[in-house]
Amino acid sequence: MSLSLNSQSDPATHKATQSTVTCVYQTHIGGYWRNVTVLWSKNMMNHSLSISVDSVESDSSQTHHTCKIDLKPWHFWTKKGYKTFEVDGNQLDAYWDLRSAKFSGSPEPCSDFYVALVSEEEVVLLLGDYKKKAYKRTKARPALVDGVLFYKKEHVFGKKCFSTRAKFDHRKRENEIVVESSTMGPRDPEMWISIDGIVLIHIKNLQWKFRGNQTVLVNKQPVQVFWDVHAWLFCAPGSSNGLFIFKPGAPDTDDDKEECSSKDGGSDCSSESRYYSTLSHSKASHFCLFLYAWKIE
């Protein structure tokens, strides 16, 4: 499966802005490690969840197989259900219960839910905190090896403030990430990046420092932060997004830093950036978070 990190379409062309959260996991299904892509999507009219599983068969006409679930707010019954689909001859069962799910401004729930993917009587992927309920309903055993979150990318819309969640250490709770900016008015533009309520990065004179990177400590562990907000300052509102990348771990080498710092930004208003080259880094064992922040007026 090829899942590009580029912004495929301009939100200004949509009838309504659509917030999305894409999480890519590596799971063991049918004797192979496969990518499982979970896409949460929400706009003014609909709320949906899609689960796509990679095919490993070279002669398959499909590179991945998808199970889509519409979570329409006026249909309470669709918030709990079960679907079956096949990948390379392997039956997969998707179970979900989102009736009590709590949300914090994102299309992805933050608590009181489960989504389970079952293969050969094993729960190969389990999302949410209602784990006991999921195992009871699926009547399946835990997988020998848990699915691993590969990377997460989120598109958010706002005027000054953008927030998301990520778990930089799988042994600890999720971290709350907030990006705030002041780009209008007589004062020089500024930007603040906070994690768990603590401002870790404060950029003044943003018009000169709209691209950069810095390593911060979160729970005493290093996290690399990269940003490119050229579009916020020099492009038409809604025509492109600011991009933030959060990658646990210290920088590997000076060469890696230079590759990720986007010195020669290219076409700055086209949603393209050398920051996307960090996709290659996300293929390592470390998790990466990609936050696409769309400013709307």
Coordinates of C-alpha atoms in Angstrom, one line a residue:
M1 CA 0.0 0.0 0.0
S2 CA 1.3 3.4 -0.9
L3 CA 0.0 6.1 1.6
S4 CA 1.4 9.5 0.7
L5 CA 2.1 12.1 3.4
N6 CA 1.3 14.9 0.9
S7 CA -1.9 16.8 1.3
Q8 CA -3.9 15.3 -1.6
S9 CA -6.4 18.0 -1.8
D10 CA -7.0 21.6 -0.8
P11 CA -9.5 22.0 2.0
A12 CA -10.6 25.3 0.5
T13 CA -12.1 23.2 -2.3
H14 CA -14.2 21.1 0.0
K15 CA -17.8 21.9 0.7
A16 CA -16.9 21.4 4.4
T17 CA -13.6 21.0 6.1
Q18 CA -12.9 17.4 7.0
S19 CA -10.8 16.4 9.9
T20 CA -8.9 13.1 9.6
V21 CA -6.7 10.9 11.7
T22 CA -4.7 8.2 10.0
C23 CA -2.9 5.6 12.1
V24 CA -0.7 2.9 10.5
Y25 CA 0.0 -0.2 12.5
Q26 CA 2.1 -3.3 11.8
T27 CA 0.3 -6.5 12.7
H28 CA 0.8 -10.2 12.1
I29 CA -2.0 -11.6 9.9
G30 CA -2.1 -14.8 7.9
G31 CA 1.5 -15.6 8.5
Y32 CA 2.8 -12.2 7.4
W33 CA 3.5 -8.8 8.9
R34 CA 1.2 -6.4 7.3
N35 CA 0.3 -2.7 7.5
V36 CA -3.1 -2.0 8.8
T37 CA -4.3 1.6 8.2
V38 CA -7.1 3.0 10.5
L39 CA -8.7 6.2 9.2
W40 CA -11.0 8.2 11.3
S41 CA -12.8 11.0 9.3
K42 CA -15.4 13.6 10.3
N43 CA -17.1 16.5 8.7
M44 CA -20.4 18.4 9.3
M45 CA -22.4 15.6 7.8
N46 CA -20.7 12.3 8.5
H47 CA -18.3 10.5 10.8
S48 CA -16.6 7.3 9.5
L49 CA -14.0 4.7 10.3
S50 CA -12.1 2.7 7.7
I51 CA -9.8 -0.2 8.3
S52 CA -7.5 -1.2 5.4
V53 CA -5.2 -4.2 5.4
D54 CA -2.3 -4.7 3.0
S55 CA -2.3 -7.6 0.6
V56 CA 1.0 -9.5 0.2
E57 CA 0.0 -11.5 -2.8
S58 CA 1.9 -10.3 -5.9
D59 CA -0.9 -11.5 -8.3
S60 CA -3.6 -9.8 -6.3
S61 CA -5.6 -7.1 -8.1
Q62 CA -6.0 -5.2 -4.9
T63 CA -3.0 -3.8 -2.9
H64 CA -5.2 -3.5 0.2
H65 CA -8.6 -4.5 1.4
T66 CA -10.9 -2.1 3.2
C67 CA -13.7 -2.3 5.7
K68 CA -15.6 1.0 6.1
I69 CA -17.9 1.8 9.0
D70 CA -20.2 4.8 8.9
L71 CA -20.8 6.2 12.4
K72 CA -23.7 8.5 11.5
P73 CA -24.6 10.6 14.6
W74 CA -28.4 10.1 14.0
H75 CA -28.0 6.3 13.8
F76 CA -27.2 5.1 17.3
W77 CA -27.1 1.4 16.3
T78 CA -24.2 1.9 13.9
K79 CA -22.0 2.8 16.8
K80 CA -21.8 -0.9 17.7
G81 CA -21.4 -3.6 15.1
Y82 CA -19.5 -6.3 13.4
K83 CA -18.2 -6.8 9.8
T84 CA -16.3 -9.5 8.0
F85 CA -14.0 -9.2 5.1
E86 CA -11.2 -11.2 3.4
V87 CA -7.5 -10.4 2.7
D88 CA -5.5 -12.9 0.7
G89 CA -8.0 -15.7 1.6
N90 CA -7.8 -14.9 5.3
Q91 CA -11.1 -14.0 7.0
L92 CA -10.9 -10.9 9.2
D93 CA -13.6 -9.9 11.6
A94 CA -13.9 -6.2 12.8
Y95 CA -15.8 -5.5 16.0
W96 CA -16.5 -2.1 17.4
D97 CA -18.5 -0.4 20.2
L98 CA -18.4 3.4 20.1
R99 CA -21.8 4.0 21.9
S100 CA -20.1 5.6 25.0
A101 CA -17.0 6.9 23.2
K102 CA -15.7 10.3 24.3
F103 CA -14.1 12.7 21.9
S104 CA -11.9 15.8 22.5
G105 CA -12.2 17.7 19.2
S106 CA -10.7 14.9 17.1
P107 CA -12.5 12.3 14.9
E108 CA -10.6 9.7 16.8
P109 CA -12.2 8.9 20.2
C110 CA -10.0 9.3 23.3
S111 CA -11.7 6.9 25.7
D112 CA -14.7 4.5 26.5
F113 CA -14.6 2.5 23.3
Y114 CA -13.0 -0.4 21.5
V115 CA -12.3 -1.4 17.9
A116 CA -11.0 -5.0 17.5
L117 CA -9.6 -6.8 14.4
V118 CA -9.7 -10.6 14.7
S119 CA -7.9 -13.2 12.6
E120 CA -7.8 -17.0 13.3
E121 CA -9.4 -16.5 16.7
E122 CA -6.7 -13.9 17.7
V123 CA -7.2 -10.2 18.3
V124 CA -4.5 -9.0 16.0
L125 CA -5.3 -5.3 16.6
L126 CA -7.1 -3.7 19.6
L127 CA -7.8 0.0 19.9
G128 CA -9.4 1.8 22.8
D129 CA -9.6 1.3 26.6
Y130 CA -12.5 -1.2 26.7
K131 CA -10.2 -4.1 26.3
K132 CA -12.1 -6.6 28.6
K133 CA -15.3 -5.9 26.8
A134 CA -13.6 -6.4 23.4
Y135 CA -12.2 -9.8 24.4
K136 CA -15.5 -10.9 25.9
R137 CA -17.4 -10.0 22.8
T138 CA -15.0 -11.4 20.2
K139 CA -14.3 -14.6 22.3
A140 CA -10.8 -14.4 20.8
R141 CA -7.4 -14.7 22.5
P142 CA -4.8 -11.9 22.6
A143 CA -2.2 -12.1 19.8
L144 CA 1.2 -13.4 20.7
V145 CA 2.7 -10.1 19.4
D146 CA 0.7 -6.9 19.7
G147 CA 0.2 -4.6 16.8
V148 CA 2.7 -1.7 16.7
L149 CA 1.8 1.8 15.8
F150 CA 4.0 2.8 12.9
Y151 CA 3.0 6.4 12.4
K152 CA 0.1 8.8 12.9
K153 CA -0.9 11.7 10.8
E154 CA -3.7 14.2 11.6
H155 CA -5.3 17.0 9.6
V156 CA -6.7 19.7 12.0
F157 CA -8.4 23.0 11.3
G158 CA -8.3 26.1 13.4
K159 CA -7.6 29.8 13.6
K160 CA -4.9 30.0 16.2
C161 CA -4.8 26.8 18.2
F162 CA -4.2 23.2 17.0
S163 CA -4.2 20.1 19.3
T164 CA -3.6 16.4 19.0
R165 CA -2.6 13.4 21.1
A166 CA 0.3 11.0 20.8
K167 CA 2.0 8.3 22.9
F168 CA 5.8 8.9 22.7
D169 CA 6.5 6.0 25.1
H170 CA 4.2 2.9 24.8
R171 CA 4.7 2.3 28.5
K172 CA 3.1 5.6 29.5
R173 CA -0.1 7.5 28.9
E174 CA -0.8 9.7 25.8
N175 CA 0.7 13.1 25.7
E176 CA -1.4 16.2 24.9
I177 CA 0.2 18.4 22.2
V178 CA -0.9 22.0 21.5
V179 CA 0.4 24.4 18.9
E180 CA -0.6 28.0 19.3
S181 CA 0.3 30.9 17.0
S182 CA -0.1 34.7 16.7
T183 CA 0.4 35.7 13.1
M184 CA -2.0 38.6 12.8
G185 CA -1.8 42.1 14.2
P186 CA 1.0 44.7 14.7
R187 CA 3.3 42.5 16.7
D188 CA 5.9 40.1 15.1
P189 CA 4.4 36.6 14.6
E190 CA 5.1 34.1 17.3
M191 CA 4.5 30.3 17.9
W192 CA 4.3 28.1 21.0
I193 CA 4.4 24.3 21.1
S194 CA 3.2 22.8 24.4
I195 CA 3.2 19.2 25.5
D196 CA 1.1 18.3 28.6
G197 CA 0.5 22.0 29.3
I198 CA 4.2 22.9 29.4
V199 CA 5.5 25.3 26.7
L200 CA 8.6 23.5 25.4
I201 CA 9.2 25.6 22.2
H202 CA 8.6 29.4 21.8
I203 CA 9.5 30.9 18.5
K204 CA 9.7 34.7 18.2
N205 CA 10.1 36.5 14.8
L206 CA 8.3 33.6 13.1
Q207 CA 8.6 35.3 9.8
W208 CA 12.3 34.5 9.8
K209 CA 12.1 31.2 11.6
F210 CA 9.1 29.5 9.9
R211 CA 11.1 26.4 9.4
G212 CA 13.2 24.6 12.0
N213 CA 13.7 21.8 14.4
Q214 CA 14.5 21.3 18.0
T215 CA 14.9 18.4 20.4
V216 CA 12.9 18.6 23.7
L217 CA 12.5 16.4 26.7
V218 CA 9.2 14.7 27.4
N219 CA 9.1 12.5 30.5
K220 CA 12.9 12.8 30.5
Q221 CA 13.0 11.3 27.0
P222 CA 14.1 13.2 23.9
V223 CA 11.6 14.0 21.2
Q224 CA 12.6 15.7 18.0
V225 CA 10.2 18.4 16.8
F226 CA 10.2 19.8 13.2
W227 CA 8.1 22.6 11.8
D228 CA 7.3 24.3 8.5
V229 CA 4.7 27.1 8.8
H230 CA 5.7 29.1 5.7
A231 CA 2.1 28.7 4.4
W232 CA 0.7 30.4 7.5
L233 CA 2.7 33.6 6.7
F234 CA 3.1 33.8 3.0
C235 CA 0.2 31.9 1.3
A236 CA -3.5 32.6 1.0
P237 CA -5.6 31.4 4.0
G238 CA -6.6 27.7 3.5
S239 CA -4.5 27.2 0.4
S240 CA -1.9 25.1 2.3
N241 CA -1.0 23.8 5.7
G242 CA 1.6 24.1 8.4
L243 CA 3.4 20.9 9.1
F244 CA 4.7 19.6 12.4
I245 CA 6.6 16.3 12.9
F246 CA 7.2 14.7 16.3
K247 CA 9.7 11.9 16.4
P248 CA 10.8 10.2 19.7
G249 CA 14.5 9.7 20.2
A250 CA 17.6 11.8 19.8
P251 CA 18.8 12.8 16.3
D252 CA 20.9 10.1 14.7
T253 CA 23.5 12.1 12.9
D254 CA 24.0 15.7 11.7
D255 CA 23.1 14.5 8.2
D256 CA 19.7 13.4 9.4
K257 CA 19.1 16.8 11.0
E258 CA 20.0 18.6 7.8
E259 CA 17.7 16.3 5.7
C260 CA 14.7 17.1 8.0
S261 CA 15.3 20.8 8.4
S262 CA 14.0 21.7 4.9
K263 CA 16.6 24.3 4.1
D264 CA 15.6 24.5 0.4
G265 CA 11.8 24.5 0.8
G266 CA 11.0 24.1 -2.9
S267 CA 7.5 25.1 -3.8
D268 CA 6.4 26.6 -0.5
C269 CA 2.7 27.0 -1.2
S270 CA 2.1 23.6 -2.9
S271 CA 1.7 21.5 0.3
E272 CA 5.0 19.9 -0.7
S273 CA 8.1 20.1 1.5
R274 CA 11.3 18.3 2.1
Y275 CA 9.9 17.5 5.5
Y276 CA 8.1 14.6 3.8
S277 CA 11.5 13.0 3.4
T278 CA 11.2 12.1 7.1
L279 CA 8.8 9.3 6.0
S280 CA 12.0 7.3 5.5
H281 CA 12.8 7.8 9.2
S282 CA 9.3 6.6 10.3
K283 CA 10.1 3.2 8.8
A284 CA 12.5 2.7 11.7
S285 CA 11.3 1.3 15.0
H286 CA 10.4 4.7 16.3
F287 CA 6.9 6.1 16.0
C288 CA 6.3 9.4 14.1
L289 CA 3.5 11.9 14.4
F290 CA 2.7 14.2 11.5
L291 CA 0.4 17.1 12.3
Y292 CA -1.1 19.1 9.4
A293 CA -2.4 22.4 10.7
W294 CA -4.8 24.2 8.4
K295 CA -5.4 27.9 9.3
I296 CA -9.0 29.0 8.5
E297 CA -10.2 32.6 8.9

